[in-house]
XYZ file of C-alpha atoms in Angstrom:
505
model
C -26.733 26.833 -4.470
C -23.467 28.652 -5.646
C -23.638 32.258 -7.879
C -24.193 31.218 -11.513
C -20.985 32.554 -12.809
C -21.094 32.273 -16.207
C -23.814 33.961 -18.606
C -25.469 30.515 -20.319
C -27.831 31.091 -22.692
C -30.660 30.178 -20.525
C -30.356 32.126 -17.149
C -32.437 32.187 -14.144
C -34.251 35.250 -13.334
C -34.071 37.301 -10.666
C -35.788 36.269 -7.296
C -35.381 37.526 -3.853
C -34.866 34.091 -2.699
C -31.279 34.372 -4.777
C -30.514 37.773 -3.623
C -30.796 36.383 -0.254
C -28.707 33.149 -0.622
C -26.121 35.488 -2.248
C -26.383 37.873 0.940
C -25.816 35.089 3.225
C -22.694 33.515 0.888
C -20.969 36.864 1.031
C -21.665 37.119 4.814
C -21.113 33.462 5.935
C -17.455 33.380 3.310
C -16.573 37.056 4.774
C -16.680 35.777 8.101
C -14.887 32.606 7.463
C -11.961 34.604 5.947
C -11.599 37.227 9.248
C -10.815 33.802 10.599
C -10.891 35.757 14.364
C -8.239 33.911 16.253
C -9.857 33.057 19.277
C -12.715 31.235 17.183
C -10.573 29.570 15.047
C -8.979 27.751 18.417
C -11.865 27.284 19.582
C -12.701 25.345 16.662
C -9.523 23.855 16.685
C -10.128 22.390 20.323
C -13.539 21.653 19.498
C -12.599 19.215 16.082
C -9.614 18.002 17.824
C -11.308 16.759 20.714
C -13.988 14.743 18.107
C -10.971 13.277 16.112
C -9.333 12.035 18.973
C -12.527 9.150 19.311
C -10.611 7.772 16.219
C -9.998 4.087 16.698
C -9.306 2.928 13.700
C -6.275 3.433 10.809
C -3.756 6.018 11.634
C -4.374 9.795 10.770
C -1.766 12.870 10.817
C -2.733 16.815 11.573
C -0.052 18.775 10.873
C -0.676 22.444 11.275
C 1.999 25.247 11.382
C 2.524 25.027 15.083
C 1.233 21.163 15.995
C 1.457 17.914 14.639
C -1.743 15.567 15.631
C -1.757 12.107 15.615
C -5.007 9.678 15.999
C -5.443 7.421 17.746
C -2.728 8.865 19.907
C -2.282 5.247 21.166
C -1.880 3.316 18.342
C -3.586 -0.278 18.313
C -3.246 -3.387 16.020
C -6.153 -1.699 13.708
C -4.367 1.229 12.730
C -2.109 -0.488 10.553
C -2.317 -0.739 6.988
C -4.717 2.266 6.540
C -2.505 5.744 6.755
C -3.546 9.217 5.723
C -1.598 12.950 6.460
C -3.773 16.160 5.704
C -1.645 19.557 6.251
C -3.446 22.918 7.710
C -2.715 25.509 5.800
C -5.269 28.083 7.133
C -7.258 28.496 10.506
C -9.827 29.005 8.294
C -10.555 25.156 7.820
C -11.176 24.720 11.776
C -14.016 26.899 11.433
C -15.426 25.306 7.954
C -14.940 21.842 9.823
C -16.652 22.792 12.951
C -19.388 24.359 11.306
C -20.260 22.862 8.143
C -18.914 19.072 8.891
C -17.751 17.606 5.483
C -19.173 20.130 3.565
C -16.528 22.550 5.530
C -14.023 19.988 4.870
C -14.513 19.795 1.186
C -14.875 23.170 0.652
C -11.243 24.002 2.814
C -9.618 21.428 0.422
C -10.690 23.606 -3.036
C -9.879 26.823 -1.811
C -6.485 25.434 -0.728
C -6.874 25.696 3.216
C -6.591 22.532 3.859
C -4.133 19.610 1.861
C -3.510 15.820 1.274
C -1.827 13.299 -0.636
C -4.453 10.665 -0.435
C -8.225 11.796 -0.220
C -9.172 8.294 -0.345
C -7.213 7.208 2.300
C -8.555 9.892 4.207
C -11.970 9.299 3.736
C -11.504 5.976 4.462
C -10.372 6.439 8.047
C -13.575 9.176 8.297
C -15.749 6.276 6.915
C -14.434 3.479 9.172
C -15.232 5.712 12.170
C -17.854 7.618 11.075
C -19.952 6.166 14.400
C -17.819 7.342 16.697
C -16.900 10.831 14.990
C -20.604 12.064 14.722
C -19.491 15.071 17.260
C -18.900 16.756 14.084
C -22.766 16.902 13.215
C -23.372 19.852 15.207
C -26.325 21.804 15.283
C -23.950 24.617 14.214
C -23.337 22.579 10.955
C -27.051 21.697 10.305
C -28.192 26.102 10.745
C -25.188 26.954 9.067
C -26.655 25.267 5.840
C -30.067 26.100 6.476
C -30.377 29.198 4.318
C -29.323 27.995 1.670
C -31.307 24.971 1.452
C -34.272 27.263 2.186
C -33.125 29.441 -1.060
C -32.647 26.801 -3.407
C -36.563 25.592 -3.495
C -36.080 28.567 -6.137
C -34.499 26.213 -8.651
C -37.176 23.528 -8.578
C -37.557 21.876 -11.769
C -40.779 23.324 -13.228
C -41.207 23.819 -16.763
C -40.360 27.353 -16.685
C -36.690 26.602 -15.185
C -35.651 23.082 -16.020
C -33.955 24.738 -19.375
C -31.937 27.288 -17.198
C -30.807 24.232 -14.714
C -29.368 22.625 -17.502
C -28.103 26.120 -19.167
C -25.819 26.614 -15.637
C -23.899 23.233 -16.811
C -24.333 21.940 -20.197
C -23.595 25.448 -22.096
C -20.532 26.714 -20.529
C -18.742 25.726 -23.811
C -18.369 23.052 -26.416
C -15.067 23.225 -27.078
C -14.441 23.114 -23.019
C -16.246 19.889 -22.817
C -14.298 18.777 -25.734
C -10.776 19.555 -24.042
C -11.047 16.888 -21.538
C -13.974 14.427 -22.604
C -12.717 11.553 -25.072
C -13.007 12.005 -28.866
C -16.681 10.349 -27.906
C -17.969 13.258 -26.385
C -19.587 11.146 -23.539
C -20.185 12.397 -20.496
C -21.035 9.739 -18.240
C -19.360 6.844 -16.245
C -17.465 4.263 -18.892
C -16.667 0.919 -18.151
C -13.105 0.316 -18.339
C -11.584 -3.966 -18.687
C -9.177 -2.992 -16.074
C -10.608 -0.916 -13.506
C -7.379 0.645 -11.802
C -5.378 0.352 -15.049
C -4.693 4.187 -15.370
C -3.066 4.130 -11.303
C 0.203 2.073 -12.949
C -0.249 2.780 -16.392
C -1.336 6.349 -17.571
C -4.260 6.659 -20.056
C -3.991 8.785 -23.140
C -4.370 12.421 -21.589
C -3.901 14.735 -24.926
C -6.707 15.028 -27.407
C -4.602 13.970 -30.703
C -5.386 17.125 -33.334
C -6.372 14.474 -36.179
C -9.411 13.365 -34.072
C -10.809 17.019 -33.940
C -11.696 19.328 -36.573
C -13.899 22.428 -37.393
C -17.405 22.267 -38.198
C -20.094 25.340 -38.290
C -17.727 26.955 -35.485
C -17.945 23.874 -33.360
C -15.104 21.418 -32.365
C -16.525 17.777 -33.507
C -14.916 14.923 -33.347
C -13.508 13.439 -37.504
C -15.957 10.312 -37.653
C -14.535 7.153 -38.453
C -16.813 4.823 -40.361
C -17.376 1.992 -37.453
C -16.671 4.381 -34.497
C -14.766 1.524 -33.410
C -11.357 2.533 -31.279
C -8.822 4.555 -33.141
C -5.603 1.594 -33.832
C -2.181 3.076 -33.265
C -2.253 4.897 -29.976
C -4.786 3.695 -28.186
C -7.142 6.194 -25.760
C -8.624 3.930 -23.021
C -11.320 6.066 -22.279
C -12.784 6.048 -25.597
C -12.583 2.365 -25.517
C -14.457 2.287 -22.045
C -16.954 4.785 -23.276
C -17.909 2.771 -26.393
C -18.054 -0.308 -24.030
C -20.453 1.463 -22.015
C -22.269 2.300 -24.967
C -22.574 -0.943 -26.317
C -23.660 -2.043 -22.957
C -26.411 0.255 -22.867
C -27.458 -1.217 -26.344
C -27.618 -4.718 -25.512
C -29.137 -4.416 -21.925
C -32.145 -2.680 -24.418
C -31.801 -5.183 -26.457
C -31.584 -3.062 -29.371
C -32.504 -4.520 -33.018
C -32.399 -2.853 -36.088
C -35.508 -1.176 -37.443
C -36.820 -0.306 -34.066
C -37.697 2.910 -32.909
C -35.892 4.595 -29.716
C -36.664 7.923 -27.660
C -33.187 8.748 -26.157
C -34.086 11.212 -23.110
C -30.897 13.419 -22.688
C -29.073 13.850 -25.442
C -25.359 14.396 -24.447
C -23.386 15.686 -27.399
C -25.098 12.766 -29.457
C -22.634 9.813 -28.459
C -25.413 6.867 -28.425
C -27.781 8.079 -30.725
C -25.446 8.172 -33.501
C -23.661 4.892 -32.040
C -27.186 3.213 -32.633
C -27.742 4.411 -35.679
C -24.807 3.629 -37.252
C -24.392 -0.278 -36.007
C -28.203 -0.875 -36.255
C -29.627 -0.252 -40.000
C -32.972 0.694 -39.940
C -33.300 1.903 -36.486
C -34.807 5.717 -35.895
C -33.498 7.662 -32.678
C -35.533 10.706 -31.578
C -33.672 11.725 -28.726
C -34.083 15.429 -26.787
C -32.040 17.492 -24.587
C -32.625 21.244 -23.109
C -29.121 22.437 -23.772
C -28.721 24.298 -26.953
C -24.957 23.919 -27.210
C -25.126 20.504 -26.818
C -28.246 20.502 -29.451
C -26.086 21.999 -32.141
C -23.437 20.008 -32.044
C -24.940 16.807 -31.801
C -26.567 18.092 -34.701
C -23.266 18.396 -36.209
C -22.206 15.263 -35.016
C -24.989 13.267 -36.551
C -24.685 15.055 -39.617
C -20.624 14.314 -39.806
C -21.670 10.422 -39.696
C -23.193 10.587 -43.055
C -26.451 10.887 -44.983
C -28.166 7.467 -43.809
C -27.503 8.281 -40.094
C -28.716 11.832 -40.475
C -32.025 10.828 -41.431
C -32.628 8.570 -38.540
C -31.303 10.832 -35.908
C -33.409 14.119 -34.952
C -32.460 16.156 -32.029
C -35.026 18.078 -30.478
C -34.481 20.997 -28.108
C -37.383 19.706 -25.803
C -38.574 18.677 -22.241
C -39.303 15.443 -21.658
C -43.128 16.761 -20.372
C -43.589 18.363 -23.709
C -43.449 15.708 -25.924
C -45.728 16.053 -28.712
C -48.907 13.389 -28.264
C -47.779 11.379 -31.203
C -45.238 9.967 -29.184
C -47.230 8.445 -27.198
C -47.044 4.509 -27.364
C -44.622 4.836 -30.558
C -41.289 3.867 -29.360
C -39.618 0.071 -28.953
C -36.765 1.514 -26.466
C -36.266 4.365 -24.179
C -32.551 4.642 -23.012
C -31.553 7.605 -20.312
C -28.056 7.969 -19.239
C -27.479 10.077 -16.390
C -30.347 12.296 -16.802
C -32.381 10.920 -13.938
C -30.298 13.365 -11.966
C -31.273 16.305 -13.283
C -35.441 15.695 -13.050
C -35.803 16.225 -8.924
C -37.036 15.016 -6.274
C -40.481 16.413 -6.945
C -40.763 15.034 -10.664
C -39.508 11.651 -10.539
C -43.218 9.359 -10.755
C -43.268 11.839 -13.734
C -40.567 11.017 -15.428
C -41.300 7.496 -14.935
C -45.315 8.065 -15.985
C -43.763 9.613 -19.289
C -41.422 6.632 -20.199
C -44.634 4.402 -19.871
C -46.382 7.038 -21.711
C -43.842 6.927 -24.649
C -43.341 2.989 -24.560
C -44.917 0.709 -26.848
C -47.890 -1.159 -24.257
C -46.622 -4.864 -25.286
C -42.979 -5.208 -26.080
C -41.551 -1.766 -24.817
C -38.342 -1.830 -23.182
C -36.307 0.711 -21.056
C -32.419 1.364 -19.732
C -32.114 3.851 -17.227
C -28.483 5.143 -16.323
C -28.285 7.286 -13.511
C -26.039 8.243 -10.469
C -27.162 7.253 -6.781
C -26.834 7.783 -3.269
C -26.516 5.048 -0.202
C -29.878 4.231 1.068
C -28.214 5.427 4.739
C -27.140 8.907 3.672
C -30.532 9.896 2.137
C -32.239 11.551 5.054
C -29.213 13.446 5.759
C -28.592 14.505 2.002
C -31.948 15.547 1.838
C -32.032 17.464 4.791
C -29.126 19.719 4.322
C -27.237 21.004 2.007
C -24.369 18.966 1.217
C -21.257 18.673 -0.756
C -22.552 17.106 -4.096
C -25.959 19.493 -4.260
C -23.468 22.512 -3.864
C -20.907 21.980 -5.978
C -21.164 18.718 -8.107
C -24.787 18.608 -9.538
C -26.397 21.335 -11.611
C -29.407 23.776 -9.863
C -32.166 21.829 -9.523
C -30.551 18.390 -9.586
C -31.027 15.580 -7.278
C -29.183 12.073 -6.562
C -31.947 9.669 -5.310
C -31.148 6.220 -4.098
C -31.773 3.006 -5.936
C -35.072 1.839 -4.009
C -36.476 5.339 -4.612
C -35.484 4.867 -8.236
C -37.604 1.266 -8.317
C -40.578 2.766 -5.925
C -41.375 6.012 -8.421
C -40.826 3.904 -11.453
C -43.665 1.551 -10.080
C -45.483 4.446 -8.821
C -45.499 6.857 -11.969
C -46.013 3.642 -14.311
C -48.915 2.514 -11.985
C -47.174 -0.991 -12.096
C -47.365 -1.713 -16.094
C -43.054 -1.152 -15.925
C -41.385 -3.946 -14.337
C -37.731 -4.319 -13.292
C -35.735 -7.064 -15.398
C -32.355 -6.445 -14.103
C -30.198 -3.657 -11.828
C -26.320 -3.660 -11.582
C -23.967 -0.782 -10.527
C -20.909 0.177 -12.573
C -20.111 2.895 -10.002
C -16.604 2.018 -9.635
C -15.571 3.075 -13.286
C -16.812 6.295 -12.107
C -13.702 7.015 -10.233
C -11.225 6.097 -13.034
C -13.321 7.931 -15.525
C -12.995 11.195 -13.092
C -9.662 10.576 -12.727
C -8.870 10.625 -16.439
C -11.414 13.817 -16.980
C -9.385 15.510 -14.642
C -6.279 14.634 -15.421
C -6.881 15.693 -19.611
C -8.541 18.490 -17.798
C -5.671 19.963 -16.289
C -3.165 18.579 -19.535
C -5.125 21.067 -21.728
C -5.964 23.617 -19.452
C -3.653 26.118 -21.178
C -3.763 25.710 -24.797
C -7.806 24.200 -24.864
C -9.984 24.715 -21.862
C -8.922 28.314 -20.958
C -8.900 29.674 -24.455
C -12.723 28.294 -24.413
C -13.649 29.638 -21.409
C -12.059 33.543 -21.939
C -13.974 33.138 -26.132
C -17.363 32.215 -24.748
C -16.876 34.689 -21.187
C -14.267 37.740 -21.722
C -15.324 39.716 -18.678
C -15.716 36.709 -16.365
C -12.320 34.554 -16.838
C -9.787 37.341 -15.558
C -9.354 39.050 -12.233
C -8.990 37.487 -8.952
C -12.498 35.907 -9.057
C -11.891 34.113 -12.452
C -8.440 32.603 -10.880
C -10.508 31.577 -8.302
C -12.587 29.500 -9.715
C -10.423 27.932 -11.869
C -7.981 26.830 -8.803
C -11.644 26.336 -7.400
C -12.777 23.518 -10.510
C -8.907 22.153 -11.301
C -9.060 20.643 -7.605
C -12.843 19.436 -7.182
C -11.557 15.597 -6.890
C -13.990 14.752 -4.686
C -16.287 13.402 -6.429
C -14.132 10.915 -7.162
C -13.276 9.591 -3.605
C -17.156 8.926 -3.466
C -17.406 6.525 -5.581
C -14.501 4.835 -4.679
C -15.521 4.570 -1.154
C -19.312 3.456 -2.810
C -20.257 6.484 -1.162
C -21.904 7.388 -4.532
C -23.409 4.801 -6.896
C -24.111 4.507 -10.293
C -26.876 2.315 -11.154
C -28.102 0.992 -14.384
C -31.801 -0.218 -14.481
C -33.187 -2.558 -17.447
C -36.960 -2.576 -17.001
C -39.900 -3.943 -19.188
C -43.719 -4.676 -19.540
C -45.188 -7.586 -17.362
C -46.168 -10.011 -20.114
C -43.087 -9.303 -22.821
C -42.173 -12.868 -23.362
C -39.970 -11.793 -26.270
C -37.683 -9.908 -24.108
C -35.275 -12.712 -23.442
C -33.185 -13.010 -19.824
C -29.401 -12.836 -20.292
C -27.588 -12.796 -16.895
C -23.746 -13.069 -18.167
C -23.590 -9.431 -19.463
């Protein structure tokens, strides 16, 4: 895994396993930038000679010197599907040759490599991903070795889940708050038009009337439905509160129940279920203290009624205190399943059973996936999304293994009632992230970042990473190429005959 740049409140400690991965970053990256001429032709030759088994679509290479074109006898199936990518170092040869699409990713944020369309591009690399598999060299799989060997050092244990979720979720509040919607959630929404944003641009600035000061934190002003602000509309808060609401019928969420709410966020559906369902109690527990206090905050802006049924504990979900167990109606989880590991997942699942009423308990579980076919490889190297997309320790597992460890860890007393996959909205919910992202870099997100981190945001490192984080896109491309997935899972006890069957939502 990458250097944890920042100083979270919850750091890892020093291991030799870290020192090494660092030693082998600085050597592998050092190398990579001599970018030796004769090697970087030799890549060259070597990448060239795999792209030219392209068949299908129609792909440009222009490099200083060259232009490339694939196939370089165009057929009948290279219409319709065109991409261009420009070289703009040698250095991405040898990241391509050696690291496959990791290399490739990684040339395209440090500005080596360039494109107008990454889907477009991926696309062709998708449609003839048989016939390009040249690029899966041994060279690629040692290359990544060492640091998949290192990062068995941020295994989810106890002792470091909290500093895993410190590297992410406590950079800064009012950093999240500069590009998420007035919501504050952080997780694929479900937009009515699912392109709409490509012809029509969503709201991109945070309006100043829907943020104000509270306790030092930025906080959204509370409106007393949380329905959509009228006037000018912000489409992403719309699709956020849809996906909300979704969440709360799939649960089939009635007032007066009780709900444990694993992963808090910055608060978004606890206080959205309190506040359109009298009665109902929310216990809900994250491991980020940022994100603890102002949720706290949050909850406490609603109003008095909502602040007694909310209570956000700092707490791991394998330390919840034993009267928990059996008490709750619901458990809802939205994109939290990422962060437990490979290693912990039948425990996750054994402590939603645990925590679930043993008659009528219900569960929604919200979490992002990976295709069935890529699993052996993801697991097996380290790839693009483990490096740079999810937190230390995190893990994307694929839908079956979702439905096997839930069975497993719940010794078959959880039963699926209904999966669907909303992964799609992911990429126009990236897209507007980014794009508010990038719209408030100057006045919002780097102010936040140089308050919280003085001595890290300057100097030619700090630029870095910024240029670094302004163009990871591609995380977008991967879900609209379903090369990422985003599954929702509604799952019950065998035997709950009041837990109706709804199929039209």
């Amino acid at each position: 895994m990458s250097e944890q740049l920042l100083d979270t409140p919850a750091r890892h400690s020093f291991s030799m396993s870290g020192l090494v991965d660092r030693m082998w970053q600085s050597v592998r990256e050092g190398a990579f930038q001599v970018a030796w001429s004769p090697v970087a032709k030799l890549a060259e030759a070597g990448v060239i000679s795999v792209l030219q088994n392209i068949t299908e679509g129609h792909l440009r290479v222009i490099t200083p010197s060259t232009t490339y074109s694939f196939p370089v006898a165009p057929n009948d199936s290279t219409e319709g599907l065109e991409a261009e990518i420009r070289v703009l170092s040698d250095v991405f040869w040898i990241r391509l040759a050696t690291m496959n699409d990791l290399g490739f990713a990684e040339a395209y944020m440090f500005g080596e490599v360039d494109c107008d369309d990454l889907v477009s591009t991926f696309m062709i690399f998708l449609r003839n991903r048989e016939r390009l598999q040249g690029l899966d060299s041994r060279l690629s799989y040692l290359s990544t070795l060492p640091q998949k060997l290192t990062s068995m050092r941020f295994l989810n244990t106890l002792g470091n889940a909290r500093s895993n979720i410190s590297a992410h979720y406590d950079i800064s509040n009012k950093m999240f708050a500069g590009f998420l919607s007035e919501d504050m959630t952080y997780s694929c929404a479900i937009f009515k038009d699912l392109d709409g944003d490509i012809e029509r641009p969503l709201l991109t600035n945070i309006p100043s009337h829907m943020l104000k000061a509270k306790n030092g934190l930025l906080t959204p002003a509370p409106t007393p439905t949380n329905e959509p602000v009228t006037g000018e509309t912000d489409a992403l808060h719309e699709a956020q509160l849809r996906k909300l609401d979704h969440i709360m019928r799939r649960a089939r969420l009635a007032p007066g129940q009780r709900v444990l709410e694993i992963g808090s966020g910055w608060g978004a559906l606890a206080v959205r279920i309190a506040t359109r369902l009298p009665g109902t109690r929310v216990d809900t527990i994250t491991l980020s203290v940022h994100q603890q206090a102002l949720a706290r905050a949050r909850v406490a802006a609603a109003g008095a009624d909502v602040a007694a049924r909310v209570t956000v504990h700092l707490l791991d979900y394998r330390a919840m205190p034993p009267a928990w167990k059996g008490a709750f109606d619901r458990v809802v989880s939205v994109e939290m399943v990422e962060a437990v590991g490979r290693e912990y997942l039948e425990e996750y699942w054994r402590v939603i059973d645990w925590a679930l009423k043993t008659d009528v308990g219900v569960g929604v579980v919200q979490g992002i996936t990976i295709p069935e076919a890529r699993f052996e490889r993801y697991v097996g190297e380290i790839d693009f999304i483990q490096k740079w997309v999810i937190f230390p320790g995190g893990f994307l597992p694929t839908l079956s293994l979702l439905i096997q460890t839930l069975t497993a860890g719940s010794k078959g007393r959880l039963v699926v009632d209904s999966v669907s996959n909303i992964g799609p909205h992911y990429a126009r919910t990236l897209r507007e992230w980014r794009r508010r992202f990038l719209e408030n870099f100057t006045d919002v997100i780097e102010p936040a970042l140089r308050e919280e981190y003085p001595d890290v945001m300057v100097g030619e490192k700090g630029r870095r990473e910024i240029e670094v984080f302004k163009r990871n896109c591609y995380c977008e491309v991967g879900f609209t190429t379903r090369s990422l997935g985003d599954h929702i899972i509604t799952f019950t006890r065998e035997g709950n005959e009041s837990f109706n069957c709804s199929v039209f939502e």
